[in-house]
Amino acid sequence: MSTAPALTTIDSAQLQVLENVVPGPSENVALADSLGRVLSTPVICDLDYPPFDKAMMDGYAVRSADLSAAGSGDRSLRVAGQIAAGTEARHVLGAGQATQINTGAPVPDGADAVVRVEDTELSGDGSTVTVKTAVSPQQHIDPRARYVSAGTEVLEAGTRMGPAQITAAAAAGADTVAVYAKPRVAILATGDELVPFTQRPTGARIRNSNGIMLQSLVSECGAEPIDLGMAGDDKDLLTERIRQTHGFESVGFADVLCITGGISVGAFDYVPEVLESCGVRIVFRKVAIKPGKPALFGIGPSGTLVFGLPGNPVSGYVVFRLLVGPALEARQGRAGRLPTAISARLMGHCKATTDRQSYWPVRVHSDSEGTLRAERLAWAGSGDPFGFCRANALMVRQPHSPAAEPGDVVGVIPLELL
């Protein structure tokens, strides 16, 4: 008579997963191709930025000493030239002079302030300009190296590259960046009941929505999904798919294997047994969470991280977010980035929890006073992706929590930007 696997707390499960993850190899990619990738080495700025004293306004570069009394009386200056953005300043500004200047242009030597064009009046022949406001030193000037100095680290290793980070890297002179190779994640859906999601099921069959769900989650984490398709509830077939298709006999095929379904304790749940026959060391088989209790983690013979996810789509989604996602982050040099709860006020009622940590789909928004509100959704359980798809957060409740009432503070894990 088999013994039911012991329950592992989610904190312990996450720790055991991360203990078995090592950062992957690095590769160089063009900066234009780095969106979503994670830096394996820092980006260093190759020059001072700005590289010169830069005008922040269209107007005139002046000597503040010539205009310290302006405001009580206007002061006229002789226009000594013009400097456009991208043009070097080739003269030194003398006493009583002004130089017309555009935003972004270098301030000429001798000048220590810029007057906005709105605060001046140019003579009809353009030879003099009258300044109509008081001027202080460094007014409307971005001094050299105000942002960063040459040699400054502007992006640290472990940074995920978004549009803002790509902008900074380009300004720093990085036409290529060193990033972690995308983790390769093999995905296998199991169950005799499955048909491709592109087909209309008949009888007792259902569409394989888990496979494409996991592909999208893997891609969202900056990893590369490898679709292994589906396998029925057959030991020999599962063994063949895992050994030959996944590559346990061909080291390096994938860094991570995700299998959905067949991991619980039912009569046809063969996946744990088959994995062990393929040389996988099972680290844990059940996690004290709801939904997602039948969650498996193991290590393949070549170091492959193996995750068994429940067949119900929402359970699989939750387990991925809590366990697989952090492993993919750590593989890309971002260890310890676990889903973190923030506080919100509950809208509606929530029953007491049992001995498992519970995750419920909610819709979080800010009210007129800026307070985050968590709205309970109409949801039929872990097999219901339709009620779940409106959620933008998971409400987290600790084991043995009492019933919660409207207005109570609850923890929520955002699934997207609020």
Tab-separated table of C-alpha atoms in Angstrom:
chain	number	residue	atom	x	y	z
A	1	MET	CA	0.000	0.000	0.000
A	2	SER	CA	1.564	3.305	-1.144
A	3	THR	CA	2.017	6.208	1.228
A	4	ALA	CA	0.608	9.567	0.195
A	5	PRO	CA	3.345	12.170	-0.442
A	6	ALA	CA	3.896	14.632	2.384
A	7	LEU	CA	2.751	18.232	1.938
A	8	THR	CA	5.511	20.821	1.456
A	9	THR	CA	4.867	24.445	2.424
A	10	ILE	CA	5.080	26.939	-0.420
A	11	ASP	CA	7.996	28.742	1.247
A	12	SER	CA	9.925	25.486	1.533
A	13	ALA	CA	9.025	24.495	-2.025
A	14	GLN	CA	10.272	27.794	-3.438
A	15	LEU	CA	13.495	27.513	-1.443
A	16	GLN	CA	14.118	23.949	-2.634
A	17	VAL	CA	13.536	24.969	-6.250
A	18	LEU	CA	15.884	27.954	-6.089
A	19	GLU	CA	18.576	25.922	-4.334
A	20	ASN	CA	18.767	23.759	-7.443
A	21	VAL	CA	18.965	26.553	-10.029
A	22	VAL	CA	22.240	27.882	-11.391
A	23	PRO	CA	22.459	30.829	-13.806
A	24	GLY	CA	22.698	29.807	-17.436
A	25	PRO	CA	25.353	30.665	-20.013
A	26	SER	CA	25.845	34.145	-21.461
A	27	GLU	CA	25.762	35.364	-25.045
A	28	ASN	CA	26.195	38.678	-26.848
A	29	VAL	CA	23.247	40.127	-28.769
A	30	ALA	CA	22.689	43.324	-30.689
A	31	LEU	CA	21.114	46.019	-28.520
A	32	ALA	CA	18.187	46.171	-30.958
A	33	ASP	CA	17.481	42.484	-30.210
A	34	SER	CA	17.780	42.726	-26.420
A	35	LEU	CA	14.164	43.535	-25.489
A	36	GLY	CA	13.077	41.218	-22.665
A	37	ARG	CA	16.564	39.750	-22.215
A	38	VAL	CA	18.468	39.857	-18.912
A	39	LEU	CA	21.953	41.359	-18.651
A	40	SER	CA	24.688	38.967	-17.554
A	41	THR	CA	27.277	41.765	-17.289
A	42	PRO	CA	26.788	45.462	-16.497
A	43	VAL	CA	26.573	48.235	-19.070
A	44	ILE	CA	29.257	50.904	-18.531
A	45	CYS	CA	28.933	54.407	-19.964
A	46	ASP	CA	31.854	55.210	-22.258
A	47	LEU	CA	31.743	59.016	-21.873
A	48	ASP	CA	30.518	61.822	-19.666
A	49	TYR	CA	26.811	62.477	-20.114
A	50	PRO	CA	26.085	65.140	-21.127
A	51	PRO	CA	29.503	65.230	-22.807
A	52	PHE	CA	29.567	69.054	-22.614
A	53	ASP	CA	27.759	71.919	-20.866
A	54	LYS	CA	24.424	71.774	-22.717
A	55	ALA	CA	21.715	74.374	-23.270
A	56	MET	CA	18.375	73.266	-21.852
A	57	MET	CA	16.352	75.963	-23.658
A	58	ASP	CA	16.220	77.796	-26.963
A	59	GLY	CA	17.528	81.303	-26.313
A	60	TYR	CA	20.841	83.044	-25.721
A	61	ALA	CA	24.033	82.011	-23.952
A	62	VAL	CA	25.203	84.886	-21.760
A	63	ARG	CA	27.529	85.884	-18.940
A	64	SER	CA	25.434	86.210	-15.798
A	65	ALA	CA	27.762	88.944	-14.486
A	66	ASP	CA	26.625	91.167	-17.372
A	67	LEU	CA	22.993	90.757	-16.329
A	68	SER	CA	22.968	90.532	-12.541
A	69	ALA	CA	20.982	93.746	-12.314
A	70	ALA	CA	18.533	92.958	-15.098
A	71	GLY	CA	14.922	92.904	-14.022
A	72	SER	CA	14.994	96.382	-12.545
A	73	GLY	CA	16.099	97.530	-15.986
A	74	ASP	CA	16.570	95.756	-19.322
A	75	ARG	CA	20.049	95.167	-20.644
A	76	SER	CA	21.109	94.906	-24.272
A	77	LEU	CA	23.912	92.600	-25.446
A	78	ARG	CA	25.684	92.313	-28.770
A	79	VAL	CA	24.850	89.089	-30.620
A	80	ALA	CA	28.172	87.354	-31.271
A	81	GLY	CA	27.000	84.333	-33.242
A	82	GLN	CA	24.768	81.293	-33.297
A	83	ILE	CA	25.195	77.691	-32.088
A	84	ALA	CA	22.825	74.973	-33.296
A	85	ALA	CA	22.444	71.524	-31.743
A	86	GLY	CA	25.210	69.303	-33.089
A	87	THR	CA	27.480	72.284	-33.809
A	88	GLU	CA	30.642	72.900	-31.788
A	89	ALA	CA	31.056	76.253	-30.034
A	90	ARG	CA	34.127	77.789	-31.706
A	91	HIS	CA	34.330	81.137	-29.964
A	92	VAL	CA	34.729	82.475	-26.436
A	93	LEU	CA	31.927	84.743	-25.246
A	94	GLY	CA	33.227	88.150	-24.233
A	95	ALA	CA	31.845	90.817	-21.914
A	96	GLY	CA	28.612	92.366	-23.145
A	97	GLN	CA	28.001	89.596	-25.682
A	98	ALA	CA	25.333	86.935	-26.213
A	99	THR	CA	25.223	83.904	-28.509
A	100	GLN	CA	21.990	82.593	-29.968
A	101	ILE	CA	21.699	78.920	-28.947
A	102	ASN	CA	19.353	75.993	-29.494
A	103	THR	CA	18.265	73.321	-27.004
A	104	GLY	CA	20.928	70.621	-26.785
A	105	ALA	CA	23.725	72.772	-28.204
A	106	PRO	CA	27.060	73.175	-26.356
A	107	VAL	CA	27.389	76.347	-24.288
A	108	PRO	CA	30.383	78.424	-25.480
A	109	ASP	CA	33.342	79.125	-23.214
A	110	GLY	CA	32.821	82.304	-21.240
A	111	ALA	CA	29.046	81.827	-20.917
A	112	ASP	CA	27.573	80.552	-17.651
A	113	ALA	CA	23.819	80.912	-18.241
A	114	VAL	CA	21.138	80.608	-20.898
A	115	VAL	CA	18.228	83.049	-21.209
A	116	ARG	CA	15.001	81.721	-22.723
A	117	VAL	CA	14.075	83.299	-26.040
A	118	GLU	CA	10.717	84.244	-24.444
A	119	ASP	CA	12.605	86.526	-22.010
A	120	THR	CA	14.435	88.433	-24.740
A	121	GLU	CA	13.769	90.814	-27.612
A	122	LEU	CA	15.946	90.812	-30.722
A	123	SER	CA	16.644	94.079	-32.517
A	124	GLY	CA	15.371	94.559	-36.031
A	125	ASP	CA	18.769	94.073	-37.618
A	126	GLY	CA	19.591	91.090	-35.333
A	127	SER	CA	22.743	92.711	-33.987
A	128	THR	CA	21.624	93.099	-30.371
A	129	VAL	CA	19.335	91.292	-27.981
A	130	THR	CA	17.611	92.820	-24.982
A	131	VAL	CA	17.301	90.627	-21.877
A	132	LYS	CA	14.129	91.298	-19.890
A	133	THR	CA	14.710	89.164	-16.785
A	134	ALA	CA	17.263	88.612	-14.056
A	135	VAL	CA	19.813	85.890	-14.759
A	136	SER	CA	21.656	83.629	-12.320
A	137	PRO	CA	24.760	81.464	-12.883
A	138	GLN	CA	24.095	78.004	-14.463
A	139	GLN	CA	20.531	78.967	-15.340
A	140	HIS	CA	19.093	76.576	-17.986
A	141	ILE	CA	22.394	74.723	-18.401
A	142	ASP	CA	22.932	70.988	-17.989
A	143	PRO	CA	26.579	70.803	-16.875
A	144	ARG	CA	28.927	68.194	-18.306
A	145	ALA	CA	28.593	64.763	-16.608
A	146	ARG	CA	25.513	65.841	-14.666
A	147	TYR	CA	23.823	62.480	-15.418
A	148	VAL	CA	26.814	60.142	-15.337
A	149	SER	CA	30.584	60.265	-15.706
A	150	ALA	CA	32.576	58.102	-18.091
A	151	GLY	CA	33.115	54.659	-16.537
A	152	THR	CA	29.880	54.703	-14.527
A	153	GLU	CA	27.817	51.498	-14.361
A	154	VAL	CA	24.424	52.518	-15.729
A	155	LEU	CA	22.734	49.089	-15.864
A	156	GLU	CA	23.628	46.305	-13.461
A	157	ALA	CA	23.810	42.602	-14.219
A	158	GLY	CA	20.398	41.012	-13.724
A	159	THR	CA	18.528	43.932	-15.314
A	160	ARG	CA	15.746	42.906	-17.670
A	161	MET	CA	15.931	45.042	-20.784
A	162	GLY	CA	12.879	47.151	-21.492
A	163	PRO	CA	12.544	50.258	-23.697
A	164	ALA	CA	13.932	52.565	-20.971
A	165	GLN	CA	16.920	50.293	-20.353
A	166	ILE	CA	17.623	50.002	-24.082
A	167	THR	CA	17.566	53.809	-24.294
A	168	ALA	CA	20.104	54.103	-21.466
A	169	ALA	CA	22.353	51.436	-23.007
A	170	ALA	CA	22.300	53.196	-26.375
A	171	ALA	CA	23.207	56.526	-24.768
A	172	ALA	CA	26.036	54.748	-22.914
A	173	GLY	CA	27.528	53.496	-26.176
A	174	ALA	CA	26.487	49.824	-26.007
A	175	ASP	CA	25.680	48.555	-29.494
A	176	THR	CA	25.763	44.983	-28.158
A	177	VAL	CA	25.037	43.660	-24.664
A	178	ALA	CA	25.885	40.436	-22.836
A	179	VAL	CA	22.724	38.615	-21.765
A	180	TYR	CA	21.791	35.241	-20.315
A	181	ALA	CA	20.822	32.675	-22.912
A	182	LYS	CA	17.087	32.083	-22.979
A	183	PRO	CA	16.232	29.021	-20.842
A	184	ARG	CA	14.737	26.288	-23.042
A	185	VAL	CA	11.528	24.940	-21.547
A	186	ALA	CA	10.023	21.704	-22.925
A	187	ILE	CA	6.247	21.440	-22.396
A	188	LEU	CA	4.305	18.166	-22.405
A	189	ALA	CA	0.571	17.887	-21.737
A	190	THR	CA	-0.720	14.485	-20.628
A	191	GLY	CA	-4.134	12.839	-20.494
A	192	ASP	CA	-6.256	10.553	-22.650
A	193	GLU	CA	-8.988	13.180	-22.581
A	194	LEU	CA	-7.015	15.822	-24.497
A	195	VAL	CA	-7.414	16.938	-28.086
A	196	PRO	CA	-5.517	19.833	-29.722
A	197	PHE	CA	-7.063	23.179	-28.807
A	198	THR	CA	-7.582	23.785	-32.528
A	199	GLN	CA	-10.099	20.912	-32.656
A	200	ARG	CA	-13.680	20.704	-31.432
A	201	PRO	CA	-13.818	17.951	-28.794
A	202	THR	CA	-16.487	15.283	-28.795
A	203	GLY	CA	-17.685	12.840	-26.154
A	204	ALA	CA	-15.648	13.055	-22.939
A	205	ARG	CA	-12.705	14.874	-24.538
A	206	ILE	CA	-11.522	18.421	-23.777
A	207	ARG	CA	-9.212	20.870	-25.516
A	208	ASN	CA	-5.552	21.059	-24.497
A	209	SER	CA	-5.526	24.651	-23.269
A	210	ASN	CA	-2.691	24.006	-20.807
A	211	GLY	CA	-0.054	23.595	-23.494
A	212	ILE	CA	-0.551	27.001	-25.066
A	213	MET	CA	-1.015	28.589	-21.626
A	214	LEU	CA	2.413	27.331	-20.572
A	215	GLN	CA	3.981	28.429	-23.847
A	216	SER	CA	2.747	31.977	-23.252
A	217	LEU	CA	3.865	31.965	-19.601
A	218	VAL	CA	7.309	30.699	-20.580
A	219	SER	CA	7.668	33.373	-23.263
A	220	GLU	CA	6.517	36.031	-20.793
A	221	CYS	CA	9.418	35.002	-18.525
A	222	GLY	CA	11.933	35.597	-21.308
A	223	ALA	CA	12.449	31.870	-21.941
A	224	GLU	CA	12.044	29.726	-25.067
A	225	PRO	CA	9.089	27.291	-25.080
A	226	ILE	CA	9.491	23.927	-26.838
A	227	ASP	CA	6.118	22.323	-27.486
A	228	LEU	CA	6.251	18.538	-27.066
A	229	GLY	CA	2.541	18.198	-27.761
A	230	MET	CA	0.418	15.657	-25.894
A	231	ALA	CA	0.781	12.150	-24.508
A	232	GLY	CA	-1.917	9.789	-23.268
A	233	ASP	CA	-2.059	8.069	-19.898
A	234	ASP	CA	0.240	5.229	-20.887
A	235	LYS	CA	3.460	4.372	-19.040
A	236	ASP	CA	5.357	3.161	-22.088
A	237	LEU	CA	4.320	6.147	-24.181
A	238	LEU	CA	5.186	8.611	-21.418
A	239	THR	CA	8.552	6.947	-20.896
A	240	GLU	CA	9.327	7.112	-24.610
A	241	ARG	CA	8.312	10.783	-24.864
A	242	ILE	CA	10.324	11.811	-21.826
A	243	ARG	CA	13.452	9.800	-22.695
A	244	GLN	CA	13.584	10.430	-26.434
A	245	THR	CA	11.651	13.623	-27.094
A	246	HIS	CA	12.732	15.515	-24.010
A	247	GLY	CA	16.321	14.425	-24.290
A	248	PHE	CA	17.229	12.730	-21.027
A	249	GLU	CA	19.420	10.610	-23.299
A	250	SER	CA	20.570	13.689	-25.232
A	251	VAL	CA	22.103	16.137	-22.761
A	252	GLY	CA	21.265	19.765	-23.429
A	253	PHE	CA	17.923	19.418	-25.213
A	254	ALA	CA	16.135	21.546	-22.608
A	255	ASP	CA	16.949	23.262	-19.343
A	256	VAL	CA	13.454	22.801	-17.890
A	257	LEU	CA	10.681	20.271	-18.447
A	258	CYS	CA	7.074	21.143	-17.578
A	259	ILE	CA	4.533	18.308	-17.594
A	260	THR	CA	0.849	18.993	-16.963
A	261	GLY	CA	-1.516	16.350	-15.629
A	262	GLY	CA	-0.920	12.823	-14.385
A	263	ILE	CA	0.981	13.825	-11.231
A	264	SER	CA	-1.550	13.191	-8.450
A	265	VAL	CA	-2.383	9.845	-6.823
A	266	GLY	CA	-5.085	8.572	-9.172
A	267	ALA	CA	-5.026	5.173	-10.865
A	268	PHE	CA	-3.813	6.698	-14.156
A	269	ASP	CA	-1.407	9.285	-12.709
A	270	TYR	CA	1.769	7.671	-14.028
A	271	VAL	CA	4.017	10.714	-14.386
A	272	PRO	CA	5.895	10.522	-11.028
A	273	GLU	CA	6.613	6.807	-11.501
A	274	VAL	CA	7.756	7.329	-15.097
A	275	LEU	CA	9.960	10.268	-14.154
A	276	GLU	CA	11.722	8.196	-11.502
A	277	SER	CA	12.240	5.380	-14.017
A	278	CYS	CA	13.909	7.970	-16.279
A	279	GLY	CA	16.371	8.905	-13.546
A	280	VAL	CA	14.605	11.973	-12.119
A	281	ARG	CA	15.224	12.623	-8.434
A	282	ILE	CA	11.904	13.797	-7.006
A	283	VAL	CA	12.430	16.634	-4.521
A	284	PHE	CA	8.760	17.103	-3.560
A	285	ARG	CA	5.368	15.941	-4.860
A	286	LYS	CA	2.701	17.959	-3.045
A	287	VAL	CA	2.564	21.581	-1.932
A	288	ALA	CA	0.260	22.971	0.763
A	289	ILE	CA	-1.510	25.450	-1.518
A	290	LYS	CA	-5.014	25.749	-2.951
A	291	PRO	CA	-5.321	25.424	-5.885
A	292	GLY	CA	-2.187	23.566	-6.973
A	293	LYS	CA	-1.667	20.922	-4.301
A	294	PRO	CA	-0.404	18.173	-6.694
A	295	ALA	CA	2.775	20.056	-7.710
A	296	LEU	CA	5.961	18.104	-8.395
A	297	PHE	CA	9.587	19.193	-8.639
A	298	GLY	CA	12.573	17.053	-9.488
A	299	ILE	CA	16.054	17.068	-11.001
A	300	GLY	CA	16.823	15.130	-14.184
A	301	PRO	CA	20.012	13.103	-14.657
A	302	SER	CA	21.652	15.916	-16.660
A	303	GLY	CA	20.494	18.649	-14.261
A	304	THR	CA	17.227	19.420	-16.037
A	305	LEU	CA	14.672	21.080	-13.757
A	306	VAL	CA	11.474	19.015	-13.907
A	307	PHE	CA	8.101	20.440	-12.878
A	308	GLY	CA	4.855	18.517	-12.725
A	309	LEU	CA	1.845	20.837	-12.826
A	310	PRO	CA	-1.789	19.971	-12.130
A	311	GLY	CA	-4.044	19.335	-15.105
A	312	ASN	CA	-6.644	21.916	-14.084
A	313	PRO	CA	-5.657	25.121	-15.911
A	314	VAL	CA	-5.887	27.573	-13.016
A	315	SER	CA	-4.003	25.208	-10.710
A	316	GLY	CA	-1.290	24.888	-13.345
A	317	TYR	CA	-1.193	28.657	-13.766
A	318	VAL	CA	-0.798	29.259	-10.028
A	319	VAL	CA	1.957	26.639	-9.681
A	320	PHE	CA	3.813	28.126	-12.633
A	321	ARG	CA	3.684	31.617	-11.115
A	322	LEU	CA	4.821	30.416	-7.695
A	323	LEU	CA	7.494	27.872	-8.692
A	324	VAL	CA	8.418	27.735	-12.377
A	325	GLY	CA	8.529	31.493	-12.984
A	326	PRO	CA	10.994	32.140	-10.121
A	327	ALA	CA	13.180	29.269	-11.391
A	328	LEU	CA	13.313	30.840	-14.863
A	329	GLU	CA	14.178	34.202	-13.313
A	330	ALA	CA	17.000	32.609	-11.302
A	331	ARG	CA	18.259	30.820	-14.420
A	332	GLN	CA	18.610	34.306	-15.926
A	333	GLY	CA	20.581	35.702	-13.000
A	334	ARG	CA	17.618	37.089	-11.077
A	335	ALA	CA	17.557	34.778	-8.060
A	336	GLY	CA	15.145	35.459	-5.225
A	337	ARG	CA	12.538	37.251	-7.323
A	338	LEU	CA	9.505	35.595	-5.798
A	339	PRO	CA	5.911	36.754	-6.201
A	340	THR	CA	5.317	39.398	-3.531
A	341	ALA	CA	1.965	40.371	-2.054
A	342	ILE	CA	0.825	43.961	-1.587
A	343	SER	CA	-2.079	45.158	0.552
A	344	ALA	CA	-5.591	45.878	-0.681
A	345	ARG	CA	-9.070	46.278	0.834
A	346	LEU	CA	-11.407	43.378	0.158
A	347	MET	CA	-14.637	43.948	-1.745
A	348	GLY	CA	-17.026	41.153	-0.786
A	349	HIS	CA	-16.737	38.215	1.582
A	350	CYS	CA	-14.169	35.428	1.791
A	351	LYS	CA	-14.608	32.206	3.746
A	352	ALA	CA	-12.078	30.879	6.242
A	353	THR	CA	-9.164	28.851	4.874
A	354	THR	CA	-8.162	25.300	5.763
A	355	ASP	CA	-4.653	23.949	6.287
A	356	ARG	CA	-3.384	25.181	2.910
A	357	GLN	CA	-2.305	28.622	1.732
A	358	SER	CA	-5.025	29.815	-0.633
A	359	TYR	CA	-4.855	31.839	-3.841
A	360	TRP	CA	-8.044	33.292	-5.278
A	361	PRO	CA	-8.487	35.359	-8.452
A	362	VAL	CA	-9.404	38.988	-7.836
A	363	ARG	CA	-9.644	42.193	-9.811
A	364	VAL	CA	-7.597	44.962	-8.177
A	365	HIS	CA	-8.154	48.638	-8.871
A	366	SER	CA	-7.654	52.006	-7.154
A	367	ASP	CA	-10.692	53.849	-5.816
A	368	SER	CA	-11.185	57.638	-5.950
A	369	GLU	CA	-9.026	58.054	-2.839
A	370	GLY	CA	-6.161	55.970	-4.226
A	371	THR	CA	-6.855	52.927	-2.046
A	372	LEU	CA	-6.334	49.543	-3.694
A	373	ARG	CA	-9.498	47.445	-3.743
A	374	ALA	CA	-9.608	43.694	-4.400
A	375	GLU	CA	-12.866	42.572	-6.006
A	376	ARG	CA	-13.846	38.911	-5.701
A	377	LEU	CA	-14.712	37.424	-9.087
A	378	ALA	CA	-17.371	34.933	-10.081
A	379	TRP	CA	-15.191	31.846	-10.430
A	380	ALA	CA	-16.181	28.187	-10.435
A	381	GLY	CA	-12.842	26.733	-9.315
A	382	SER	CA	-9.487	25.558	-10.637
A	383	GLY	CA	-10.970	24.060	-13.813
A	384	ASP	CA	-12.606	27.379	-14.836
A	385	PRO	CA	-10.350	29.542	-17.045
A	386	PHE	CA	-13.239	31.806	-18.051
A	387	GLY	CA	-13.879	33.298	-14.616
A	388	PHE	CA	-10.141	33.408	-13.979
A	389	CYS	CA	-9.240	35.371	-17.120
A	390	ARG	CA	-10.698	38.607	-15.676
A	391	ALA	CA	-8.273	38.508	-12.742
A	392	ASN	CA	-5.269	40.793	-12.571
A	393	ALA	CA	-4.123	39.553	-9.164
A	394	LEU	CA	-4.245	36.582	-6.801
A	395	MET	CA	-5.543	37.136	-3.280
A	396	VAL	CA	-3.294	35.282	-0.827
A	397	ARG	CA	-4.650	33.923	2.452
A	398	GLN	CA	-2.580	32.073	5.006
A	399	PRO	CA	-3.618	28.640	6.334
A	400	HIS	CA	-6.315	28.706	9.029
A	401	SER	CA	-7.243	32.345	8.325
A	402	PRO	CA	-10.684	33.405	9.592
A	403	ALA	CA	-13.410	34.571	7.246
A	404	ALA	CA	-12.726	38.006	5.746
A	405	GLU	CA	-15.338	40.742	5.458
A	406	PRO	CA	-15.692	43.770	3.149
A	407	GLY	CA	-13.027	46.358	3.970
A	408	ASP	CA	-10.589	43.889	5.533
A	409	VAL	CA	-6.966	44.215	4.455
A	410	VAL	CA	-5.820	41.268	2.345
A	411	GLY	CA	-2.629	40.447	0.472
A	412	VAL	CA	-2.696	40.347	-3.328
A	413	ILE	CA	-0.032	39.300	-5.851
A	414	PRO	CA	-0.345	41.371	-9.045
A	415	LEU	CA	-0.390	39.353	-12.269
A	416	GLU	CA	-0.042	42.432	-14.438
A	417	LEU	CA	0.500	46.156	-14.065
A	418	LEU	CA	-2.418	47.542	-12.090
